Short mmCIF file of C-alpha atoms in Angstrom, two decimals:
data_model
loop_
_atom_site.label_atom_id
_atom_site.label_comp_id
_atom_site.label_asym_id
_atom_site.label_seq_id
_atom_site.Cartn_x
_atom_site.Cartn_y
_atom_site.Cartn_z
CA MET A 142 266.35 70.56 88.72
CA ILE A 143 262.94 72.00 89.21
CA LEU A 144 261.81 69.63 91.71
CA GLN A 145 264.94 70.15 93.52
CA LEU A 146 264.77 73.82 93.68
CA ALA A 147 260.96 73.42 94.39
CA VAL A 148 261.80 71.50 97.92
CA MET A 149 264.67 73.76 98.77
CA GLY A 150 262.39 76.79 98.59
CA LYS A 151 264.28 78.31 95.91
CA LEU A 152 261.48 78.06 93.11
CA VAL A 153 258.96 80.80 94.05
CA PRO A 154 259.36 83.69 96.76
CA GLN A 155 258.59 83.41 100.19
CA ASP A 156 255.97 85.73 101.82
CA PRO A 157 256.27 86.72 105.30
CA ALA A 158 252.36 87.02 105.52
CA ASP A 159 252.26 83.18 105.23
CA GLU A 160 251.32 81.16 108.36
CA PRO A 161 254.48 79.41 109.11
CA ALA A 162 254.90 75.50 108.71
CA SER A 163 255.62 75.57 112.54
CA VAL A 164 251.99 76.29 113.09
CA LEU A 165 250.87 73.96 110.22
CA LEU A 166 252.66 71.11 111.98
CA GLN A 167 251.01 71.71 115.16
CA ARG A 168 247.45 71.51 113.37
CA ILE A 169 248.72 68.07 111.42
CA ALA A 170 249.36 66.74 115.01
CA ALA A 171 245.87 68.01 116.45
CA GLU A 172 244.28 66.20 113.43
CA LYS A 173 246.20 63.14 113.98
CA ASP A 174 245.04 63.09 117.73
CA ARG A 175 241.38 63.24 116.53
CA LEU A 176 241.82 60.40 114.30
CA ILE A 177 243.42 58.37 116.89
CA ARG A 178 240.75 59.07 119.35
CA ASP A 179 238.11 58.31 116.63
CA GLY A 180 239.81 54.85 116.15
CA LYS A 181 240.56 55.54 112.45
CA ILE A 182 244.36 55.44 112.86
CA LYS A 183 246.86 53.84 115.63
CA ARG A 184 248.83 55.95 117.39
CA PRO A 185 252.51 55.64 116.18
CA LYS A 186 255.70 55.44 118.24
CA PRO A 187 257.00 59.00 118.78
CA LEU A 188 259.66 60.22 116.41
CA PRO A 189 263.01 61.73 117.90
CA ALA A 190 263.78 65.32 117.64
CA ILE A 191 265.70 66.45 114.66
CA ARG A 192 269.28 67.68 115.70
CA ASP A 193 270.76 70.47 113.73
CA ASP A 194 273.45 68.30 112.36
CA GLU A 195 270.81 66.01 110.63
CA LYS A 196 269.48 68.70 108.54
CA PRO A 197 270.60 68.52 105.04
CA PHE A 198 270.57 72.07 104.03
CA GLU A 199 269.25 75.58 105.40
CA LEU A 200 265.56 76.36 104.99
CA PRO A 201 263.97 79.57 104.05
CA GLN A 202 261.92 81.50 106.60
CA GLY A 203 258.60 80.08 107.64
CA TRP A 204 259.75 76.38 106.69
CA GLU A 205 260.37 73.56 108.99
CA TRP A 206 262.43 70.17 108.85
CA THR A 207 259.88 67.43 109.95
CA HIS A 208 259.79 63.60 109.62
CA LEU A 209 257.58 62.14 106.83
CA GLY A 210 255.75 60.20 109.68
CA ASP A 211 254.99 63.25 111.57
CA ALA A 212 253.51 65.12 108.48
CA THR A 213 251.38 62.29 107.35
CA ASN A 214 248.48 60.66 109.02
CA LYS A 215 249.48 57.16 108.21
CA ILE A 216 252.11 55.07 106.31
CA THR A 217 251.64 51.52 105.66
CA ASP A 218 252.00 49.12 102.91
CA GLY A 219 249.87 46.10 101.31
CA THR A 220 249.87 42.55 102.24
CA HIS A 221 252.92 40.70 102.72
CA HIS A 222 251.62 37.29 101.37
CA SER A 223 250.63 37.23 97.65
CA PRO A 224 247.00 36.02 97.76
CA PRO A 225 245.13 34.34 95.22
CA ASN A 226 244.13 36.72 92.27
CA ILE A 227 242.43 36.32 88.89
CA ASN A 228 241.60 38.27 86.08
CA HIS A 229 238.28 38.99 87.12
CA GLY A 230 236.52 39.40 90.33
CA GLU A 231 234.88 41.81 93.17
CA PHE A 232 237.91 43.94 94.30
CA LEU A 233 241.00 45.14 92.25
CA TYR A 234 244.30 43.95 93.53
CA ILE A 235 247.19 46.46 92.84
CA THR A 236 250.95 45.96 92.72
CA ALA A 237 254.01 47.91 91.57
CA LYS A 238 253.37 47.16 88.04
CA ASN A 239 250.01 49.27 88.23
CA ILE A 240 251.80 52.28 90.02
CA LYS A 241 252.73 54.72 87.00
CA ALA A 242 253.62 58.54 87.20
CA ASN A 243 250.26 59.59 86.01
CA GLY A 244 248.18 57.44 88.46
CA VAL A 245 247.04 53.68 88.93
CA LEU A 246 246.67 51.75 85.56
CA LEU A 247 244.40 49.13 85.24
CA HIS A 248 244.92 47.38 81.96
CA ASN A 249 246.99 44.55 83.71
CA ALA A 250 245.35 44.53 86.96
CA THR A 251 244.13 41.29 88.74
CA TYR A 252 241.35 40.86 91.25
CA VAL A 253 241.02 39.13 94.81
CA SER A 254 237.88 37.95 96.47
CA LYS A 255 235.59 40.03 99.04
CA GLU A 256 236.96 38.10 101.92
CA ILE A 257 240.78 38.85 100.96
CA HIS A 258 239.86 42.42 100.29
CA ASN A 259 238.40 43.14 103.65
CA GLU A 260 241.45 41.45 105.53
CA ILE A 261 244.01 43.50 103.56
CA TYR A 262 241.80 46.64 103.57
CA SER A 263 241.42 46.56 107.43
CA ARG A 264 244.97 47.65 107.59
CA CYS A 265 245.87 49.18 104.29
CA ASP A 266 242.89 51.41 103.07
CA PRO A 267 243.80 53.43 100.11
CA GLU A 268 241.36 56.51 99.38
CA TYR A 269 241.38 58.95 96.43
CA GLY A 270 244.16 61.41 96.59
CA ASP A 271 246.32 59.28 98.82
CA LEU A 272 249.74 58.85 97.72
CA LEU A 273 251.18 55.43 96.70
CA TYR A 274 255.00 54.75 96.46
CA ILE A 275 256.75 51.82 95.24
CA LYS A 276 259.36 50.46 97.99
CA ASP A 277 260.49 47.39 96.48
CA GLY A 278 262.63 46.32 93.53
CA ALA A 279 263.78 48.07 90.42
CA THR A 280 261.15 50.63 90.17
CA THR A 281 261.51 51.94 94.00
CA GLY A 282 260.80 55.54 94.35
CA VAL A 283 257.89 55.94 91.56
CA VAL A 284 255.25 57.70 93.44
CA THR A 285 251.69 58.70 92.44
CA ILE A 286 248.45 60.23 93.55
CA ASN A 287 245.81 57.61 94.10
CA ASN A 288 243.32 58.46 91.11
CA LEU A 289 240.77 55.52 91.78
CA THR A 290 237.71 56.27 93.79
CA LYS A 291 236.71 52.70 94.50
CA PRO A 292 238.38 50.53 97.09
CA PHE A 293 241.05 48.02 96.17
CA SER A 294 243.86 45.93 97.81
CA MET A 295 247.39 46.43 97.45
CA LEU A 296 250.79 43.98 97.69
CA SER A 297 253.39 45.10 100.24
CA SER A 298 255.61 46.32 97.44
CA VAL A 299 253.55 49.69 97.44
CA ALA A 300 253.16 51.95 100.38
CA LEU A 301 250.26 54.14 101.19
CA LEU A 302 250.65 57.31 102.73
CA LYS A 303 247.75 59.07 104.12
CA ILE A 304 247.84 62.81 103.60
CA SER A 305 246.74 65.21 106.30
CA ARG A 306 244.30 67.82 105.19
CA ASN A 307 246.86 70.60 106.12
CA ILE A 308 249.26 69.44 103.39
CA LYS A 309 248.82 69.65 99.54
CA ASN A 310 249.18 65.99 98.36
CA LYS A 311 250.57 67.52 95.02
CA PHE A 312 253.31 69.25 97.01
CA LEU A 313 254.14 65.91 98.72
CA LEU A 314 254.31 64.26 95.39
CA ILE A 315 256.86 66.78 94.16
CA LEU A 316 258.89 66.24 97.59
CA LEU A 317 258.99 62.39 97.10
CA ARG A 318 259.94 62.70 93.32
CA SER A 319 262.67 65.14 94.00
CA PRO A 320 266.33 64.14 93.63
CA PHE A 321 266.62 65.09 97.44
CA PHE A 322 264.10 62.38 98.57
CA TYR A 323 265.13 59.82 96.14
CA GLU A 324 268.77 59.68 97.11
CA GLU A 325 267.61 59.82 100.77
CA MET A 326 265.47 56.57 100.33
CA ARG A 327 268.00 55.01 97.72
CA SER A 328 271.00 55.25 99.93
CA GLU A 329 271.57 52.09 102.12
CA MET A 330 268.30 50.14 100.66
CA THR A 331 268.10 46.68 102.32
CA GLY A 332 267.58 43.36 101.05
CA VAL A 333 269.62 40.94 98.82
CA ALA A 334 267.64 39.46 96.27
CA ILE A 335 265.24 42.30 96.19
CA THR A 336 266.21 45.71 97.46
CA ARG A 337 263.49 47.75 99.20
CA VAL A 338 262.63 50.80 101.37
CA THR A 339 261.29 49.86 104.64
CA LEU A 340 258.24 51.54 106.26
CA LYS A 341 260.61 52.76 109.15
CA LYS A 342 262.76 54.61 106.92
CA LEU A 343 259.69 56.20 105.05
CA ASN A 344 258.62 57.29 108.60
CA ASP A 345 261.88 58.33 109.79
CA ALA A 346 262.65 60.44 106.67
CA LEU A 347 263.58 64.11 106.96
CA ILE A 348 261.57 66.45 104.62
CA PRO A 349 261.24 70.21 104.36
CA LEU A 350 257.97 71.62 104.87
CA PRO A 351 256.89 75.04 103.62
CA PRO A 352 253.77 76.96 104.74
CA LEU A 353 250.61 75.91 103.13
CA ALA A 354 250.14 78.90 100.82
CA GLU A 355 253.67 78.51 99.77
CA GLN A 356 252.97 74.82 98.82
CA GLN A 357 250.08 75.94 96.58
CA ARG A 358 252.51 78.32 95.02
CA ILE A 359 255.05 75.88 94.48
CA VAL A 360 252.61 73.51 92.95
CA ALA A 361 251.45 75.83 90.74
CA LYS A 362 255.03 76.91 89.36
CA VAL A 363 255.86 73.35 89.16
CA ASP A 364 253.01 72.65 86.97
CA SER A 365 253.74 75.24 84.65
CA LEU A 366 257.36 74.51 84.35
CA MET A 367 256.56 70.67 83.86
CA ALA A 368 254.19 71.90 81.07
CA LEU A 369 256.83 73.85 79.48
CA CYS A 370 259.15 70.73 79.65
CA ASP A 371 256.46 68.59 77.86
CA LYS A 372 256.45 71.27 75.20
CA LEU A 373 260.23 71.21 74.99
CA GLU A 374 260.06 67.51 74.88
CA THR A 375 257.43 67.15 72.08
CA LEU A 376 259.60 69.66 70.09
CA GLN A 377 262.69 67.55 70.47
CA GLN A 378 260.79 64.45 69.51
CA GLN A 379 259.45 66.15 66.47
CA ARG A 380 263.03 67.29 65.57
CA GLN A 381 264.47 63.72 65.92
CA GLN A 382 261.80 62.31 63.66
CA LEU A 383 262.42 65.22 61.21
CA ASP A 384 266.43 65.21 61.36
CA PRO A 385 266.84 61.84 59.61
CA ILE A 386 264.48 63.02 56.67
CA THR A 387 266.33 66.35 56.42
CA HIS A 388 269.82 64.66 56.65
CA ASN A 389 269.08 62.07 53.99
CA ALA A 390 267.60 64.93 51.84
CA VAL A 391 270.78 67.02 52.48
CA LEU A 392 272.98 64.27 51.57
CA GLN A 393 271.20 62.91 48.67
CA SER A 394 271.45 66.51 47.06
CA LEU A 395 275.23 66.24 47.45
CA ALA A 396 275.22 62.80 45.59
CA GLN A 397 273.07 64.22 42.81
CA THR A 398 275.19 67.34 42.00
CA PRO A 399 278.50 66.22 40.90
CA ASP A 400 278.77 68.99 38.56
CA ASP A 401 278.41 71.51 41.29
CA LEU A 402 280.20 70.08 44.20
CA GLN A 403 281.67 73.20 45.45
CA ARG A 404 278.53 75.16 45.51
CA ALA A 405 276.65 72.09 47.23
CA TRP A 406 279.42 71.69 49.88
CA GLN A 407 279.19 75.70 50.52
CA ARG A 408 275.61 75.39 51.17
CA LEU A 409 276.07 72.43 53.53
CA ASN A 410 278.74 74.36 55.17
CA GLN A 411 276.83 77.36 56.01
CA HIS A 412 274.13 75.34 57.85
CA MET A 413 276.50 72.36 59.29
CA THR A 414 276.07 73.17 63.04
CA THR A 415 272.10 73.41 62.60
CA LEU A 416 271.77 70.34 60.42
CA PHE A 417 274.16 68.06 62.21
CA HIS A 418 273.69 68.29 65.99
CA THR A 419 273.60 64.77 67.18
CA PRO A 420 276.40 62.21 67.43
CA GLU A 421 274.19 60.00 65.03
CA SER A 422 273.82 62.82 62.45
CA VAL A 423 277.58 63.40 62.40
CA LYS A 424 278.41 59.60 61.96
CA ALA A 425 275.90 59.88 58.93
CA LEU A 426 277.56 62.62 57.41
CA ARG A 427 280.96 60.93 57.77
CA GLU A 428 279.60 57.97 56.17
CA THR A 429 278.09 59.78 53.33
CA ILE A 430 281.43 61.64 52.90
CA LEU A 431 283.23 58.12 52.32
CA GLN A 432 280.45 56.95 49.92
CA LEU A 433 280.64 60.14 47.87
CA ALA A 434 284.52 59.77 47.91
CA VAL A 435 284.47 55.94 46.49
CA MET A 436 281.72 56.87 44.07
CA GLY A 437 283.65 59.74 42.36
CA LYS A 438 281.46 62.35 43.47
CA LEU A 439 283.62 64.13 46.11
CA VAL A 440 285.98 66.00 44.18
CA PRO A 441 285.70 66.92 40.33
CA GLN A 442 287.42 64.86 37.73
CA ASP A 443 290.24 66.40 35.67
CA PRO A 444 290.72 65.23 31.81
CA ASN A 445 294.33 65.64 32.22
CA ASP A 446 294.96 62.84 34.85
CA GLU A 447 296.23 59.73 33.50
CA PRO A 448 293.18 57.30 33.49
CA ALA A 449 293.05 54.33 35.66
CA ALA A 450 293.24 51.86 32.80
CA VAL A 451 296.97 52.76 32.37
CA LEU A 452 297.37 52.55 36.11
CA LEU A 453 296.34 49.08 36.07
CA GLN A 454 298.89 48.22 33.48
CA HIS A 455 301.51 49.78 35.85
CA ILE A 456 300.35 47.50 38.74
CA ALA A 457 300.19 44.55 36.70
CA ALA A 458 303.80 44.92 35.58
CA GLU A 459 304.63 45.70 39.24
CA LYS A 460 303.00 42.41 40.32
CA ASP A 461 304.91 40.33 37.61
CA ARG A 462 308.10 41.61 38.69
CA LEU A 463 307.73 40.83 42.37
CA ILE A 464 306.49 37.33 41.15
CA GLN A 465 309.61 36.84 39.22
CA GLU A 466 311.80 37.93 42.12
CA GLY A 467 310.04 35.52 44.37
CA LYS A 468 308.64 37.97 46.84
CA ILE A 469 305.02 36.87 46.18
CA LYS A 470 303.24 34.06 44.87
CA ARG A 471 301.31 34.05 41.49
CA GLN A 472 297.58 33.79 42.44
CA LYS A 473 294.69 32.00 40.56
CA PRO A 474 293.37 34.38 37.75
CA LEU A 475 290.20 35.94 38.86
CA PRO A 476 286.96 35.89 37.17
CA ALA A 477 285.81 38.67 34.93
CA ILE A 478 283.65 41.45 36.33
CA ARG A 479 279.95 40.69 35.71
CA ASP A 480 277.86 43.87 34.70
CA ASP A 481 275.65 43.21 38.01
CA GLU A 482 278.71 43.70 40.23
CA LYS A 483 278.98 47.30 39.08
CA PRO A 484 276.68 49.14 41.30
CA PHE A 485 276.69 52.73 39.61
CA GLU A 486 278.13 54.46 36.59
CA LEU A 487 281.92 55.22 36.67
CA PRO A 488 283.34 58.84 36.26
CA ASN A 489 285.65 59.23 33.12
CA GLY A 490 289.07 57.91 33.71
CA TRP A 491 287.88 55.31 36.39
CA GLU A 492 287.88 51.51 36.27
CA TRP A 493 286.35 48.59 37.87
CA VAL A 494 288.59 46.08 39.43
CA ARG A 495 288.93 43.38 42.09
CA LEU A 496 290.92 44.20 45.22
CA ASP A 497 293.19 41.06 44.70
CA ASP A 498 294.56 42.90 41.45
CA LEU A 499 295.32 46.16 43.41
CA PHE A 500 296.99 44.30 46.45
CA ASN A 501 300.24 42.41 46.36
CA ILE A 502 299.36 40.53 49.57
CA ILE A 503 296.29 39.63 51.48
CA VAL A 504 296.64 37.66 54.38
CA ASP A 505 294.71 36.63 57.64
CA CYS A 506 296.13 36.95 61.15
CA PRO A 507 297.31 33.96 63.24
CA HIS A 508 294.40 32.08 64.54
CA SER A 509 295.48 32.29 68.19
CA THR A 510 295.30 34.61 70.89
CA PRO A 511 298.74 35.82 72.10
CA LYS A 512 299.91 36.25 75.26
CA PHE A 513 300.36 39.78 76.55
CA ILE A 514 302.80 41.66 78.74
CA GLN A 515 303.06 45.13 79.95
CA ASN A 516 305.90 46.36 77.59
CA GLY A 517 307.07 44.76 74.46
CA PHE A 518 306.36 44.71 70.67
CA LEU A 519 302.87 45.92 69.53
CA SER A 520 300.36 43.66 68.84
CA LEU A 521 297.57 45.14 66.60
CA ASP A 522 294.08 43.82 67.04
CA THR A 523 290.56 44.90 66.87
CA ASN A 524 290.89 47.01 69.87
CA SER A 525 293.92 48.94 68.90
CA PHE A 526 292.26 51.28 66.26
CA LYS A 527 289.15 53.18 65.02
CA ASP A 528 288.35 55.55 62.52
CA GLY A 529 291.97 55.04 60.99
CA LYS A 530 293.78 56.03 64.20
CA LEU A 531 295.56 54.13 67.08
CA ILE A 532 293.74 54.16 70.45
CA LYS A 533 296.87 54.64 72.51
CA HIS A 534 295.30 53.58 75.84
CA LYS A 535 293.92 50.17 74.31
CA LEU A 536 297.34 49.14 72.63
CA ARG A 537 298.62 45.52 73.66
CA TYR A 538 302.09 44.05 73.57
CA VAL A 539 303.88 40.95 73.53
CA SER A 540 307.23 39.43 73.82
CA GLU A 541 310.01 39.39 71.40
CA ASN A 542 309.62 35.60 70.93
CA THR A 543 305.80 35.84 70.53
CA TYR A 544 306.38 38.80 67.88
CA HIS A 545 308.83 36.70 65.86
CA GLU A 546 306.52 33.75 66.10
CA ARG A 547 303.62 35.81 64.83
CA ASN A 548 305.43 37.31 62.00
CA ARG A 549 306.89 33.90 60.72
CA ARG A 550 304.84 33.94 57.86
CA LEU A 551 304.97 37.82 57.24
CA THR A 552 306.06 41.08 58.81
CA PRO A 553 303.86 43.97 58.77
CA GLU A 554 305.35 46.95 57.12
CA SER A 555 304.77 50.87 57.28
CA GLY A 556 301.87 51.58 54.50
CA ASP A 557 300.26 48.08 55.05
CA ILE A 558 296.49 48.22 55.83
CA VAL A 559 295.31 46.36 58.96
CA LEU A 560 291.55 45.46 58.65
CA ALA A 561 289.07 44.22 61.24
CA ARG A 562 287.48 41.21 59.84
CA GLU A 563 285.42 40.05 63.04
CA GLY A 564 284.16 42.07 65.92
CA SER A 565 284.29 45.81 64.71
CA VAL A 566 284.24 44.60 61.06
CA GLY A 567 285.26 47.29 58.73
CA GLU A 568 287.53 49.36 61.04
CA SER A 569 290.96 49.73 59.57
CA ILE A 570 294.27 51.54 59.82
CA ILE A 571 297.43 52.19 57.97
CA ILE A 572 300.41 50.97 59.84
CA PRO A 573 302.42 54.44 60.49
CA ASP A 574 306.04 54.77 59.70
CA SER A 575 308.47 53.58 62.09
CA VAL A 576 305.62 51.27 63.95
CA ILE A 577 307.15 47.89 64.55
CA CYS A 578 304.15 45.37 65.30
CA CYS A 579 302.69 41.88 64.60
CA LEU A 580 299.24 40.92 64.09
CA GLY A 581 296.69 40.06 66.84
CA GLN A 582 293.48 38.38 66.56
CA ARG A 583 290.51 39.01 64.15
CA VAL A 584 292.29 41.15 61.64
CA MET A 585 293.73 40.79 58.18
CA LEU A 586 296.58 42.34 56.48
CA LEU A 587 296.50 43.98 52.87
CA ARG A 588 299.64 45.27 51.30
CA ALA A 589 298.80 47.47 48.08
CA SER A 590 300.81 47.94 45.35
CA ARG A 591 303.23 50.96 45.59
CA LYS A 592 301.77 52.50 42.76
CA LEU A 593 298.47 53.35 44.67
CA ILE A 594 297.51 55.51 47.59
CA PRO A 595 296.95 53.20 50.70
CA GLU A 596 294.58 55.96 52.22
CA PHE A 597 292.28 55.85 49.31
CA LEU A 598 292.06 52.06 49.36
CA ARG A 599 291.58 52.01 53.11
CA MET A 600 288.58 54.18 53.00
CA THR A 601 287.14 52.37 50.12
CA ILE A 602 287.08 49.05 51.88
CA SER A 603 285.70 50.65 55.03
CA SER A 604 283.07 52.57 53.07
CA PRO A 605 279.42 51.86 54.30
CA LYS A 606 278.70 50.11 50.90
CA ALA A 607 281.62 47.64 50.90
CA LEU A 608 281.01 46.98 54.62
CA SER A 609 277.32 46.05 53.93
CA ASP A 610 278.14 44.06 50.83
CA LEU A 611 280.95 41.97 52.68
CA LEU A 612 278.99 41.25 55.59
CA ASN A 613 275.81 40.15 53.64
CA LEU A 614 278.22 37.56 51.99
CA ASN A 615 278.33 35.68 55.36
CA LYS A 616 274.98 36.62 56.77
CA GLY A 617 273.76 34.06 59.32
CA ILE A 618 276.97 32.30 59.45
CA GLY A 619 278.09 32.83 63.29
CA ALA A 620 279.28 36.24 64.26
CA LYS A 621 279.69 39.18 61.86
CA HIS A 622 282.96 38.56 59.78
CA VAL A 623 284.73 38.86 56.59
CA ASN A 624 287.07 36.40 54.82
CA VAL A 625 290.21 36.91 52.62
CA SER A 626 288.49 35.27 49.73
CA ASP A 627 285.75 38.05 49.94
CA ILE A 628 288.17 40.64 50.08
CA LYS A 629 290.29 39.43 47.33
CA ASN A 630 287.15 39.22 45.06
CA TYR A 631 285.55 42.42 46.12
CA VAL A 632 284.89 44.80 43.42
CA ILE A 633 285.61 48.61 43.89
CA ALA A 634 285.87 51.67 41.43
CA LEU A 635 289.55 52.93 41.10
CA PRO A 636 290.16 56.51 40.09
CA PRO A 637 293.29 58.01 38.51
CA LEU A 638 296.47 58.05 40.82
CA ALA A 639 296.04 62.07 40.95
CA GLU A 640 292.36 61.91 41.79
CA GLN A 641 293.20 59.47 44.58
CA GLN A 642 295.41 62.33 45.95
CA ARG A 643 292.44 64.93 45.53
CA ILE A 644 289.89 62.40 47.26
CA VAL A 645 292.23 61.75 50.29
CA ALA A 646 292.95 65.32 50.75
CA LYS A 647 289.21 66.31 50.63
CA VAL A 648 288.24 63.50 52.97
CA ASP A 649 290.79 64.40 55.66
CA SER A 650 289.38 68.04 55.66
CA LEU A 651 285.83 67.14 55.75
CA MET A 652 286.66 64.49 58.55
CA ALA A 653 288.56 67.21 60.46
CA LEU A 654 285.17 69.38 60.16
CA CYS A 655 283.24 66.26 61.67
CA ASP A 656 285.89 66.06 64.34
CA LYS A 657 285.07 69.69 65.20
CA LEU A 658 281.48 69.01 65.14
CA GLU A 659 281.67 66.12 67.61
CA THR A 660 284.12 68.14 69.94
CA ARG A 661 281.49 71.13 69.90
CA LEU A 662 278.60 68.71 70.74
CA GLN A 663 280.44 66.90 73.49
CA ALA A 664 281.51 70.19 74.94
CA ALA A 665 277.81 71.42 74.75
CA ARG A 666 276.66 68.35 76.42
CA GLU A 667 279.13 68.70 79.06
CA THR A 668 278.26 72.50 79.61
CA ALA A 669 274.50 71.55 79.95
CA GLY A 670 275.28 68.79 82.55
CA LEU A 671 277.59 71.12 84.56
CA PHE A 672 274.91 73.61 84.19
CA ALA A 673 272.01 71.40 85.59
CA ALA A 674 274.38 70.17 88.50
CA GLU A 675 275.25 73.82 89.40
CA ALA A 676 271.53 74.92 89.27
CA VAL A 677 270.59 72.20 91.64
CA ASN A 678 272.96 73.19 94.29
CA MET A 679 273.23 76.92 93.65
CA THR A 680 271.96 79.35 96.13
CA ILE A 681 270.07 82.00 94.48
CA SER A 682 268.27 85.05 95.99
CA THR A 683 264.39 85.77 95.81
CA ALA A 684 265.11 88.69 93.53
CA GLU A 685 266.81 86.55 91.20
CA VAL A 686 264.14 83.87 91.11
CA ALA A 687 261.33 86.41 90.92
CA ALA A 688 263.36 88.01 87.79
#
């Protein structure tokens, strides 16, 4: 924005006492004629007059539109044939890889012989203060002022712009770095394998030229504003380095104060927008909320709750009944839970349990990709859901025949959990009421005991620790994935039913807060983007600039 305003004449006020750019152009032409007479440069072909309909925007008083070729003494490039070059030699050989914003860097430069150098230098003779512009390849548009005092040779990927004494090379650098000039050069770039800006395009390019005195003011103003940008960038980098430390300290303090959760959350709430101001920090907050929830550190325990041990008895009785009714099959007994499978101390009333003891059914999806159609029966796959919610614009459908074929073994029901076992592993969703569907690819279905709260179980198996544990079981074996047997054997901490309900309610409210934070961050980014775009194109008065 600073560069764009600078080249549009909107960064510093004009001074009517300045010698106008029209006189400046006459002096540049006279200087070029002298250099031609002295045999130092060749006479270029005349450039056409600039029509009014070619001028991109209106210029301030005292400015002039001109061709870049008319504002410079010479525009050329290096050799078009890569010569033999070595790591040590007599004369430096510079290519695009050496051209950086802060000058010509030599740490990876090569060298050519005196004979090759003399041949190249006879046409392309860079001197201290000239502009060097990358005109070929991915870094096209990078431009710098030559900071080397000794002569060197160049490849054709770099253009040489020899500057008139009547133009400030720093102003021309600002102009060539501006969005205005960058877009002018990048549009309709030629080439197939390697795109490039031609010397003709550089010569013909239209540039706005201010009076010499105003060039000096613009350079000084840009320098001061860029120094401010550097400071802001440094502060931002320091903040980015400190943010993870601060976030971790805050989030760990929550985990360490189970007896004072209300006060800890209240302190966090007061500084929420200050502490969590990036998408990454909000994501970390979400993960911490889930982790605290499944460890029993999110809501206080109630000694009056029926303990999880009694709840497990009810679940076992329900499972026995379903087996007797032939609705599910009896599974092989699971091994007892070892001490090394218990990662933390349980709150009162909680119990360690394997997932297979809590779910009546855990099955994989059909191992084939269904044929999708425009409308039909919903097929739930890993693209269909995120953060426990359906992504409506990504839903896919199958025919009635395909629906029945895929549900031949088991028909999904509302309240079932669908878990991504490949791809976005750990993402999960509870099938909503009245949703009729089949399973797509890379998912598994988990049907919990009706004695449990499905949402608590969903957040448990999608928690950061569970995901890390499960993925580590199959580390290094193809793409990231989890198996049905991994899920069945995984150990979780089970709270009393009443506490499950309190945890789910608390998580819902905190995730809603995270949603608001993310919405606010997105709105702030969009506002900043709109402001920057508007600032580039806006017309501001001299008085406003001065103010």
